[in-house]
Amino acid sequence: MRALRLFAALVALAGPLVARATDAPHAASVIQNSTGCEDCHMLHFAVGPTLTKQADNFTVCTSCHNNLAASFTFGGKWYSSDQGTPGAGGHSHHWNTSTTNATYGATPPTSSALSSYTPGNVLQCSTCHDPHPASAANAPANVHVSVATGTALAQSGGATSGATMTLAVGATPVPNGYRIQIGPAANQFQVSHNARYQSTTSVTWTSTYTITAANTAIPLSAAGDDPALSVTFSTMPTATGGYWDFYVSYPFLRMAAGEGELCVSCHAARNQTHTDVESSTTYGWGSGKPFSHPVGEAPNANGGGYDLSTPLDVNGAVQGAAGKDANATNDLLLSPTGKVTCVSCHAAHNADSNSQTVDAR
Ligand code: HEC
Ligand code: HEC
Ligand code: HEC
Ligand code: HEC
Ligand code: HEC
């Protein structure tokens, strides 16, 4: 009811808006004692800048992100001093400065998906992120599973079942949060996508599965679940009530980033091909359009024959092949269509420019 009233208030406030729902982890599947929309929004005084519970966008995000429970470390904490100044320090993209910056070749976003969220022509977390839907299509390479896959997982809580659970996640899973709980019988489990609601009467169980045998993968194929996921139990559980919590999601991006689209929406001058770099007279520092590494093209686009088709890892082995180092956060990723993009070399956050460290992303 509170959520419904809030939604009515938001609609009344902001005019004819499409209904907004939130995906995990910004949902009652993950947020302990969640109140739904009111985790971030306030009903009373909900006019103008007080649409959200905190005074400004950074404070809305960090009110949770700098106070997450110990098991929630993804992305880490956020401090203004983390913002990068090339050549000086920091490990994150800026989030609080003017959208125009001649030094770093930034201009206001060309995409209205972003420009609507730059109040006063200033960047904020919500310029690049929409905290409601975690669109898989906008960041297919950034799928994130909150627990280790292919590994025996101890229970998150509940009565001891005697079993461990192993999770497998196939291609392009749907963003969602899960509680897998043994019951109603010891050879069954149920699935909830909102088990952490503050009001326990609001918790719903979408499906019941039968555990036919130990060490047998059971796809989560019931309606509301996702057949790309499957779970395996190490032994037949001996008691009900034990549960495992996890979520699968993507970084809540407002527009596609996989081919570098998000970056060049604001850094359009750097959207250069090898032709621009090699033969254009309209580029170069004096023109206001600094030369950049080519993007939007596959290795060897210029036929020069000096690019490797797969980048090497820092230890000299081919990335993804035997002998690569164990650190996936230093990999130079080609886009889903095999091209070099801004995010082949850069990451928006938690990028300390040191290939020896494992970054928190
Ligand atoms: C994780 C925090 C969070 C949650 C949970 C959340 N919102 Fe939002 N919402 C925001 C922020 C931040 C904004 C402001 C976006 C901006 O910067 O303009 C916003 C803006 C909105 C807007 C204005 C249109 C827009 O997209 O900017 C509507 C409507 C809205 N939220 C509805 C909802 C509803 C309904 C729910 C519950 C299903 C909900 N929100 C849950 C953070 C959240
Ligand atoms: C009500 C609490 C809450 C608020 C407010 C909140 N978040 Fe989150 N967010 C979370 C939790 C919990 C996670 C999961 C963290 C983890 O697993 O370690 C998360 C994860 C994320 C992720 C990563 C999702 C993934 O799996 O790839 C992004 C991106 C994100 N938040 C952005 C934002 C932004 C931007 C804001 C402000 C507009 C915001 N969040 C506000 C609770 C919150
Ligand atoms: C200029 C665009 C931009 C801004 C501004 C921005 N982000 Fe992000 N964020 C991204 C992109 C792109 C990703 C995808 C991950 C990547 O590229 O490594 C991401 C990923 C994340 C993640 C997942 C963890 C990680 O490091 O990948 C979290 C959490 C997050 N952002 C929170 C925030 C918060 C909180 C703010 C404001 C303090 C913010 N972001 C501002 C673009 C942005
Ligand atoms: C919404 C506009 C916007 C988007 C989207 C955006 N940038 Fe930026 N970028 C800026 C602005 C503005 C600055 C200058 C910030 C400052 O230093 O004041 C900047 C600065 C930078 C810097 C210098 C470090 C810093 O934070 O000052 C790098 C590197 C960078 N951007 C890379 C990227 C990459 C890679 C992407 C895509 C993941 C991206 N940008 C997406 C606007 C944007
Ligand atoms: C092939 C790898 C690579 C690609 C692709 C790449 N960058 Fe960079 N970028 C770098 C490196 C390395 C630096 C640091 C250069 C230095 O220290 O002189 C850098 C520096 C920057 C800076 C800091 C200011 C400067 O010019 O030194 C910005 C802003 C930036 N890149 C934006 C982008 C954007 C936007 C894209 C996509 C259009 C992009 N980069 C594509 C590797 C890359």
XYZ file of C-alpha atoms and ligand atoms in Angstrom:
576
model
C 0.000 0.000 0.000
C 2.802 2.428 0.851
C 4.447 1.557 -2.424
C 1.216 2.143 -4.310
C 0.701 5.505 -2.643
C 4.265 6.446 -3.426
C 3.865 5.455 -7.027
C 0.668 7.524 -7.291
C 2.514 10.472 -5.791
C 5.403 10.111 -8.198
C 3.090 9.906 -11.178
C 1.119 12.908 -9.986
C 4.385 14.752 -9.488
C 6.103 13.938 -12.713
C 3.221 13.621 -15.154
C 2.548 10.688 -17.474
C 5.440 8.395 -16.663
C 5.773 4.770 -17.541
C 5.555 2.553 -14.473
C 8.996 2.007 -12.962
C 10.002 -1.275 -11.417
C 13.408 -2.030 -9.927
C 15.660 -4.957 -10.766
C 17.993 -6.777 -8.380
C 20.141 -5.847 -6.569
C 18.042 -2.682 -6.069
C 15.121 -4.796 -4.899
C 13.723 -6.757 -1.962
C 15.591 -9.837 -3.178
C 18.855 -8.249 -2.016
C 18.201 -5.194 0.177
C 17.628 -6.376 3.757
C 14.387 -4.962 5.271
C 13.536 -3.415 1.929
C 10.496 -1.148 1.783
C 10.386 -1.243 -2.028
C 10.424 2.113 -3.818
C 10.771 3.864 -0.463
C 14.281 2.469 -0.075
C 15.230 5.492 -2.180
C 12.107 7.659 -2.525
C 10.079 9.579 0.012
C 6.349 10.060 -0.085
C 5.947 13.191 1.991
C 7.468 16.455 0.769
C 8.005 14.664 -2.530
C 8.275 17.739 -4.659
C 11.195 19.075 -6.678
C 14.594 17.976 -5.520
C 13.187 15.918 -2.629
C 11.786 13.231 -4.933
C 14.461 11.025 -3.402
C 15.216 10.576 0.303
C 18.595 12.300 0.194
C 19.525 15.837 -0.727
C 21.494 14.975 -3.844
C 22.115 12.089 -6.173
C 25.578 11.153 -4.824
C 24.142 10.962 -1.296
C 21.250 8.754 -2.467
C 23.722 6.263 -3.921
C 26.301 6.397 -1.140
C 23.699 6.220 1.645
C 23.604 2.538 0.729
C 26.807 1.928 -1.196
C 29.056 3.228 1.596
C 27.105 1.265 4.229
C 26.525 -2.132 2.679
C 26.697 -5.303 4.795
C 30.067 -7.066 4.894
C 29.135 -9.593 2.205
C 28.243 -6.795 -0.236
C 31.497 -5.336 -1.493
C 30.873 -5.075 -5.234
C 32.136 -1.708 -6.467
C 33.377 -0.760 -2.985
C 32.766 2.543 -1.229
C 32.619 5.894 -3.014
C 34.567 9.019 -2.028
C 35.006 12.227 -4.026
C 38.775 11.737 -3.840
C 38.417 8.538 -5.939
C 37.667 10.621 -9.035
C 40.488 10.407 -11.514
C 42.847 13.149 -12.630
C 45.014 11.711 -15.404
C 48.661 11.706 -14.447
C 47.895 12.502 -10.811
C 45.719 9.798 -9.239
C 42.237 8.454 -8.543
C 40.582 5.346 -9.885
C 37.087 6.349 -11.028
C 35.407 8.406 -13.701
C 34.282 11.822 -12.447
C 30.661 12.095 -11.288
C 30.291 15.674 -10.094
C 31.796 18.125 -12.589
C 30.648 20.102 -15.638
C 29.757 18.016 -18.691
C 32.078 20.259 -20.716
C 35.825 19.740 -20.260
C 38.241 20.805 -22.980
C 41.258 19.041 -21.435
C 39.621 15.603 -21.512
C 37.623 16.216 -24.679
C 34.194 16.080 -23.027
C 31.062 17.803 -24.318
C 27.423 17.502 -23.143
C 25.970 14.085 -24.055
C 24.626 13.745 -27.594
C 22.117 11.110 -26.386
C 18.938 12.405 -24.722
C 18.965 9.232 -22.611
C 21.880 10.846 -20.763
C 21.348 14.590 -21.273
C 17.999 14.493 -19.428
C 19.970 13.511 -16.334
C 22.596 16.265 -16.277
C 20.871 18.940 -14.153
C 22.685 22.262 -14.588
C 25.015 20.522 -17.080
C 26.731 18.670 -14.253
C 27.542 14.951 -14.150
C 25.992 12.725 -11.474
C 25.808 8.977 -10.857
C 22.330 8.961 -12.430
C 23.669 10.468 -15.682
C 25.126 7.106 -16.657
C 23.068 4.845 -14.360
C 19.311 4.350 -14.153
C 18.937 2.718 -10.732
C 15.638 1.014 -11.705
C 16.122 -1.447 -14.628
C 19.415 -3.367 -14.949
C 19.341 -3.746 -18.725
C 21.313 -6.734 -19.988
C 21.347 -5.362 -23.542
C 23.141 -2.175 -22.432
C 26.082 -4.041 -20.921
C 26.130 -7.682 -22.031
C 29.798 -8.098 -21.101
C 29.211 -6.790 -17.563
C 27.011 -9.624 -16.273
C 27.628 -9.961 -12.546
C 26.805 -12.930 -10.285
C 27.017 -12.137 -6.571
C 28.362 -15.571 -5.583
C 30.966 -17.896 -7.090
C 29.559 -20.191 -9.769
C 30.583 -23.832 -10.193
C 31.660 -23.949 -6.539
C 29.969 -25.559 -3.509
C 28.221 -22.781 -1.574
C 27.481 -22.976 2.146
C 23.971 -21.905 3.181
C 23.286 -18.194 3.618
C 21.046 -19.010 6.608
C 18.189 -21.102 7.981
C 18.183 -24.568 9.540
C 21.102 -26.807 8.542
C 20.094 -28.951 5.565
C 23.291 -30.992 5.388
C 23.812 -29.996 1.728
C 25.883 -27.456 -0.166
C 24.499 -25.878 -3.349
C 26.343 -25.208 -6.596
C 25.061 -22.564 -9.009
C 25.591 -22.562 -12.761
C 24.738 -19.510 -14.896
C 24.397 -19.792 -18.673
C 24.427 -17.099 -21.364
C 22.640 -13.723 -20.887
C 20.737 -14.436 -17.677
C 17.825 -12.167 -16.739
C 18.656 -9.752 -13.885
C 17.011 -11.088 -10.731
C 17.627 -11.875 -7.075
C 17.018 -15.331 -5.628
C 16.393 -17.133 -2.348
C 16.562 -20.891 -2.842
C 15.025 -22.424 0.312
C 14.639 -26.115 1.158
C 10.940 -26.989 1.656
C 8.008 -27.577 1.972
C 9.436 -31.150 2.065
C 13.123 -31.963 2.561
C 13.401 -33.144 -1.063
C 11.974 -29.888 -2.413
C 13.007 -26.246 -2.682
C 11.128 -23.019 -3.279
C 12.269 -19.815 -4.993
C 11.564 -16.242 -3.868
C 12.584 -13.006 -5.601
C 11.688 -10.709 -2.695
C 12.660 -12.653 0.436
C 14.227 -9.627 2.149
C 11.100 -7.491 2.337
C 10.675 -5.710 5.658
C 7.101 -7.015 5.750
C 7.385 -10.817 5.784
C 3.739 -11.089 4.674
C 4.804 -9.471 1.370
C 7.334 -12.226 0.630
C 6.178 -14.450 -2.222
C 7.412 -17.876 -3.371
C 7.133 -18.188 -7.120
C 7.745 -21.886 -7.582
C 8.432 -25.289 -5.973
C 10.954 -27.758 -7.438
C 11.647 -31.376 -6.529
C 15.225 -32.461 -5.848
C 15.254 -35.773 -7.652
C 18.816 -36.744 -6.725
C 22.048 -35.363 -5.308
C 24.611 -33.940 -7.751
C 21.970 -33.425 -10.452
C 21.558 -29.979 -12.023
C 18.023 -28.608 -11.763
C 17.320 -25.755 -14.222
C 15.262 -22.929 -12.707
C 12.772 -23.168 -15.550
C 9.468 -22.345 -13.784
C 7.621 -19.156 -14.709
C 9.219 -16.109 -13.063
C 12.579 -17.879 -12.697
C 15.273 -18.233 -15.380
C 16.221 -21.450 -17.212
C 19.712 -19.997 -17.817
C 20.352 -20.784 -14.140
C 20.576 -24.221 -12.567
C 21.337 -25.460 -9.059
C 22.860 -28.722 -7.822
C 22.789 -30.070 -4.239
C 25.709 -32.085 -2.874
C 23.451 -34.505 -1.031
C 19.720 -34.952 -0.407
C 18.796 -32.335 2.250
C 17.726 -33.784 5.592
C 15.786 -30.776 6.920
C 13.736 -27.828 5.592
C 14.322 -24.099 6.052
C 17.939 -23.754 4.949
C 18.456 -21.163 2.197
C 20.950 -19.674 -0.267
C 20.704 -16.032 -1.433
C 22.329 -14.597 -4.565
C 21.594 -12.318 -7.470
C 22.482 -11.950 -11.129
C 22.574 -8.462 -12.607
C 24.144 -5.806 -14.831
C 25.425 -2.302 -13.955
C 22.157 -0.343 -14.401
C 23.394 1.594 -17.439
C 21.103 4.120 -19.118
C 22.310 3.366 -22.622
C 24.376 0.777 -24.445
C 28.046 0.684 -23.451
C 29.294 -2.572 -24.983
C 30.473 -0.952 -28.230
C 31.586 2.233 -26.439
C 28.349 4.114 -27.260
C 28.006 5.535 -23.733
C 31.539 6.949 -23.773
C 31.395 8.620 -27.170
C 28.042 10.210 -26.304
C 30.113 12.656 -24.215
C 33.561 12.153 -25.753
C 32.396 12.466 -29.383
C 35.660 14.086 -30.498
C 37.500 10.883 -29.609
C 35.227 8.696 -31.721
C 38.013 8.251 -34.291
C 38.791 5.538 -36.797
C 42.266 4.752 -38.075
C 41.472 6.949 -41.115
C 40.850 9.936 -38.838
C 44.073 9.302 -36.982
C 46.225 8.578 -40.023
C 45.014 11.048 -42.644
C 42.566 13.631 -41.300
C 43.449 17.310 -41.242
C 40.625 18.094 -38.808
C 42.233 16.277 -35.859
C 45.211 17.121 -33.725
C 45.587 19.115 -30.529
C 45.554 22.468 -32.380
C 42.128 21.682 -33.908
C 40.511 21.079 -30.538
C 40.019 17.418 -31.475
C 42.994 15.568 -30.002
C 44.174 12.467 -31.782
C 42.957 9.345 -30.042
C 43.538 5.652 -30.277
C 41.180 4.323 -33.010
C 37.883 2.885 -31.757
C 34.864 1.186 -33.320
C 37.086 -1.042 -35.468
C 38.480 -4.547 -35.140
C 42.231 -5.102 -34.788
C 44.027 -4.830 -38.166
C 41.266 -2.595 -39.630
C 43.956 -0.616 -41.453
C 45.549 -3.771 -42.918
C 48.870 -2.848 -41.330
C 49.403 -6.416 -40.186
C 50.841 -5.439 -36.796
C 47.755 -5.990 -34.573
C 47.167 -9.303 -32.818
C 43.600 -10.585 -33.186
C 43.493 -11.423 -29.469
C 45.285 -9.093 -27.040
C 47.984 -10.510 -24.780
C 47.694 -10.708 -21.017
C 50.205 -8.778 -18.889
C 52.379 -11.888 -18.551
C 52.669 -12.206 -22.329
C 50.289 -15.155 -22.739
C 47.289 -14.834 -25.047
C 44.307 -13.548 -23.069
C 41.838 -16.301 -22.278
C 44.314 -19.042 -23.259
C 46.357 -21.401 -21.103
C 49.104 -19.559 -19.232
C 47.121 -16.330 -18.821
C 47.327 -14.688 -15.432
C 44.529 -15.244 -12.910
C 43.438 -11.589 -12.910
C 40.410 -10.988 -15.170
C 40.238 -7.279 -14.265
C 43.347 -6.416 -16.310
C 42.052 -7.976 -19.535
C 41.727 -5.796 -22.642
C 38.273 -6.721 -23.873
C 37.154 -6.444 -27.459
C 33.455 -5.563 -27.820
C 30.738 -8.189 -28.445
C 31.284 -7.547 -32.186
C 35.078 -7.870 -31.866
C 35.990 -4.162 -31.955
C 38.350 -1.958 -29.979
C 36.282 0.528 -27.928
C 36.927 2.951 -25.083
C 36.065 0.192 -22.584
C 38.638 -2.147 -24.111
C 41.292 -0.120 -22.294
C 39.336 1.935 -19.732
C 36.913 0.978 -16.968
C 34.551 3.564 -15.517
C 35.433 2.769 -11.894
C 37.868 0.830 -9.753
C 40.554 1.128 -12.411
C 43.827 1.935 -10.663
C 46.000 1.733 -13.826
C 47.947 -1.122 -12.210
C 47.687 -4.478 -13.953
C 49.111 -6.306 -10.898
C 46.065 -5.591 -8.708
C 42.653 -7.287 -8.838
C 40.123 -4.474 -9.065
C 36.784 -4.500 -7.200
C 34.559 -4.896 -10.222
C 18.059 2.281 -5.645
C 17.302 3.515 -5.487
C 15.930 3.605 -6.119
C 14.877 2.718 -5.996
C 14.823 1.410 -5.198
C 13.775 3.291 -6.736
N 14.154 4.491 -7.298
Fe 13.009 5.682 -8.507
N 14.558 7.005 -8.702
C 15.768 6.890 -8.062
C 16.588 8.053 -8.374
C 17.997 8.327 -7.866
C 15.793 8.862 -9.228
C 16.158 10.190 -9.848
C 16.787 9.956 -11.199
C 17.341 11.245 -11.616
O 18.474 11.504 -11.274
O 16.592 11.994 -12.255
C 14.525 8.179 -9.423
C 13.497 8.645 -10.229
C 12.243 8.045 -10.324
C 11.151 8.527 -11.116
C 11.192 9.769 -11.994
C 11.487 9.375 -13.422
C 12.926 8.985 -13.629
O 13.170 7.837 -14.010
O 13.812 9.814 -13.393
C 10.096 7.670 -10.949
C 8.706 7.754 -11.558
C 10.531 6.642 -10.027
N 11.863 6.893 -9.667
C 9.729 5.603 -9.579
C 10.174 4.561 -8.773
C 9.328 3.446 -8.362
C 7.855 3.277 -8.722
C 10.112 2.625 -7.598
C 9.734 1.280 -6.970
C 9.286 0.266 -7.935
C 11.440 3.245 -7.529
N 11.432 4.408 -8.258
C 12.515 2.699 -6.835
C 16.204 5.851 -7.258
C 15.452 4.719 -6.945
C 18.688 1.094 -0.908
C 20.111 0.808 -1.079
C 20.774 1.241 -2.373
C 20.763 2.485 -2.950
C 20.093 3.743 -2.441
C 21.566 2.387 -4.153
N 22.057 1.119 -4.303
Fe 23.147 0.412 -5.866
N 23.262 -1.419 -4.993
C 22.724 -1.738 -3.763
C 23.124 -3.091 -3.402
C 22.751 -3.828 -2.108
C 23.923 -3.554 -4.457
C 24.651 -4.906 -4.534
C 26.066 -4.742 -3.997
C 26.858 -6.037 -3.883
O 26.399 -7.083 -4.328
O 27.985 -6.032 -3.322
C 23.967 -2.499 -5.452
C 24.620 -2.603 -6.680
C 24.686 -1.579 -7.631
C 25.296 -1.685 -8.930
C 25.937 -2.940 -9.527
C 24.879 -3.894 -10.066
C 25.509 -5.121 -10.709
O 25.292 -6.235 -10.207
O 26.215 -4.967 -11.721
C 25.223 -0.440 -9.517
C 25.714 -0.050 -10.888
C 24.552 0.432 -8.581
N 24.227 -0.298 -7.461
C 24.354 1.782 -8.807
C 23.685 2.621 -7.919
C 23.473 4.031 -8.154
C 23.984 4.793 -9.343
C 22.757 4.507 -7.081
C 22.237 5.914 -6.861
C 21.335 6.421 -7.910
C 22.515 3.385 -6.190
N 23.112 2.274 -6.727
C 21.791 3.456 -5.007
C 21.916 -0.951 -2.984
C 21.612 0.380 -3.230
C 30.478 8.463 -16.892
C 29.511 7.441 -16.615
C 29.376 6.931 -15.195
C 29.203 7.670 -14.044
C 29.109 9.181 -13.896
C 29.070 6.715 -12.966
N 29.183 5.440 -13.453
Fe 29.064 3.706 -12.388
N 29.507 2.603 -14.055
C 29.641 3.125 -15.325
C 29.936 2.053 -16.251
C 30.178 2.194 -17.745
C 29.966 0.858 -15.491
C 30.212 -0.560 -16.021
C 31.416 -1.194 -15.454
C 32.701 -0.931 -16.147
O 32.750 -0.308 -17.221
O 33.715 -1.408 -15.601
C 29.699 1.253 -14.108
C 29.673 0.367 -13.029
C 29.283 0.702 -11.731
C 29.179 -0.221 -10.613
C 29.505 -1.704 -10.641
C 30.887 -1.937 -10.065
C 31.989 -1.577 -11.012
O 32.976 -0.929 -10.584
O 31.918 -1.932 -12.200
C 28.735 0.500 -9.531
C 28.436 -0.028 -8.144
C 28.586 1.878 -9.975
N 28.932 1.965 -11.306
C 28.161 2.909 -9.159
C 28.269 4.268 -9.482
C 28.084 5.350 -8.541
C 27.690 5.159 -7.078
C 28.302 6.516 -9.222
C 28.339 7.911 -8.663
C 29.170 8.086 -7.445
C 28.625 6.155 -10.599
N 28.600 4.792 -10.707
C 28.890 7.057 -11.630
C 29.527 4.451 -15.687
C 29.371 5.528 -14.813
C 27.802 12.024 -19.391
C 29.032 12.372 -20.072
C 30.195 11.407 -20.026
C 30.175 10.057 -20.300
C 28.971 9.176 -20.617
C 31.534 9.619 -20.225
N 32.364 10.675 -19.907
Fe 34.362 10.574 -19.560
N 34.369 12.515 -18.979
C 33.290 13.358 -19.010
C 33.672 14.634 -18.434
C 32.767 15.845 -18.299
C 35.018 14.508 -18.037
C 35.878 15.544 -17.334
C 35.727 15.354 -15.829
C 36.637 16.259 -15.026
O 37.824 15.915 -14.906
O 36.152 17.288 -14.559
C 35.433 13.162 -18.396
C 36.687 12.642 -18.129
C 37.117 11.392 -18.526
C 38.425 10.850 -18.291
C 39.557 11.525 -17.518
C 39.401 11.178 -16.010
C 38.364 12.032 -15.304
O 37.411 11.475 -14.685
O 38.441 13.267 -15.351
C 38.459 9.614 -18.870
C 39.640 8.640 -18.904
C 37.159 9.373 -19.433
N 36.362 10.469 -19.208
C 36.789 8.211 -20.096
C 35.464 7.850 -20.323
C 35.041 6.522 -20.713
C 35.963 5.363 -20.969
C 33.682 6.550 -20.809
C 32.732 5.398 -21.107
C 32.738 4.305 -20.100
C 33.243 7.893 -20.469
N 34.362 8.649 -20.201
C 31.933 8.308 -20.442
C 32.032 13.055 -19.483
C 31.570 11.775 -19.776
C 44.033 1.233 -26.862
C 43.691 1.627 -25.538
C 42.776 2.845 -25.385
C 41.602 3.098 -26.036
C 40.906 2.264 -27.087
C 41.110 4.347 -25.466
N 41.985 4.832 -24.534
Fe 41.789 6.563 -23.488
N 43.646 6.308 -22.694
C 44.429 5.186 -22.856
C 45.685 5.377 -22.143
C 46.816 4.367 -22.044
C 45.620 6.661 -21.548
C 46.683 7.366 -20.723
C 47.492 8.181 -21.687
C 48.619 8.916 -21.022
O 48.901 8.700 -19.847
O 49.213 9.730 -21.733
C 44.319 7.215 -21.915
C 43.879 8.465 -21.554
C 42.596 8.952 -21.748
C 42.073 10.199 -21.240
C 42.820 11.159 -20.324
C 43.344 12.383 -21.017
C 44.384 12.091 -22.012
O 44.080 12.269 -23.194
O 45.492 11.640 -21.632
C 40.770 10.306 -21.691
C 39.797 11.444 -21.417
C 40.484 9.115 -22.454
N 41.620 8.322 -22.492
C 39.267 8.847 -23.052
C 39.062 7.806 -23.950
C 37.821 7.616 -24.689
C 36.577 8.480 -24.539
C 38.003 6.540 -25.502
C 37.038 5.992 -26.539
C 36.698 6.949 -27.591
C 39.353 6.032 -25.234
N 39.943 6.828 -24.293
C 39.917 4.924 -25.862
C 44.105 4.067 -23.588
C 43.023 3.946 -24.443
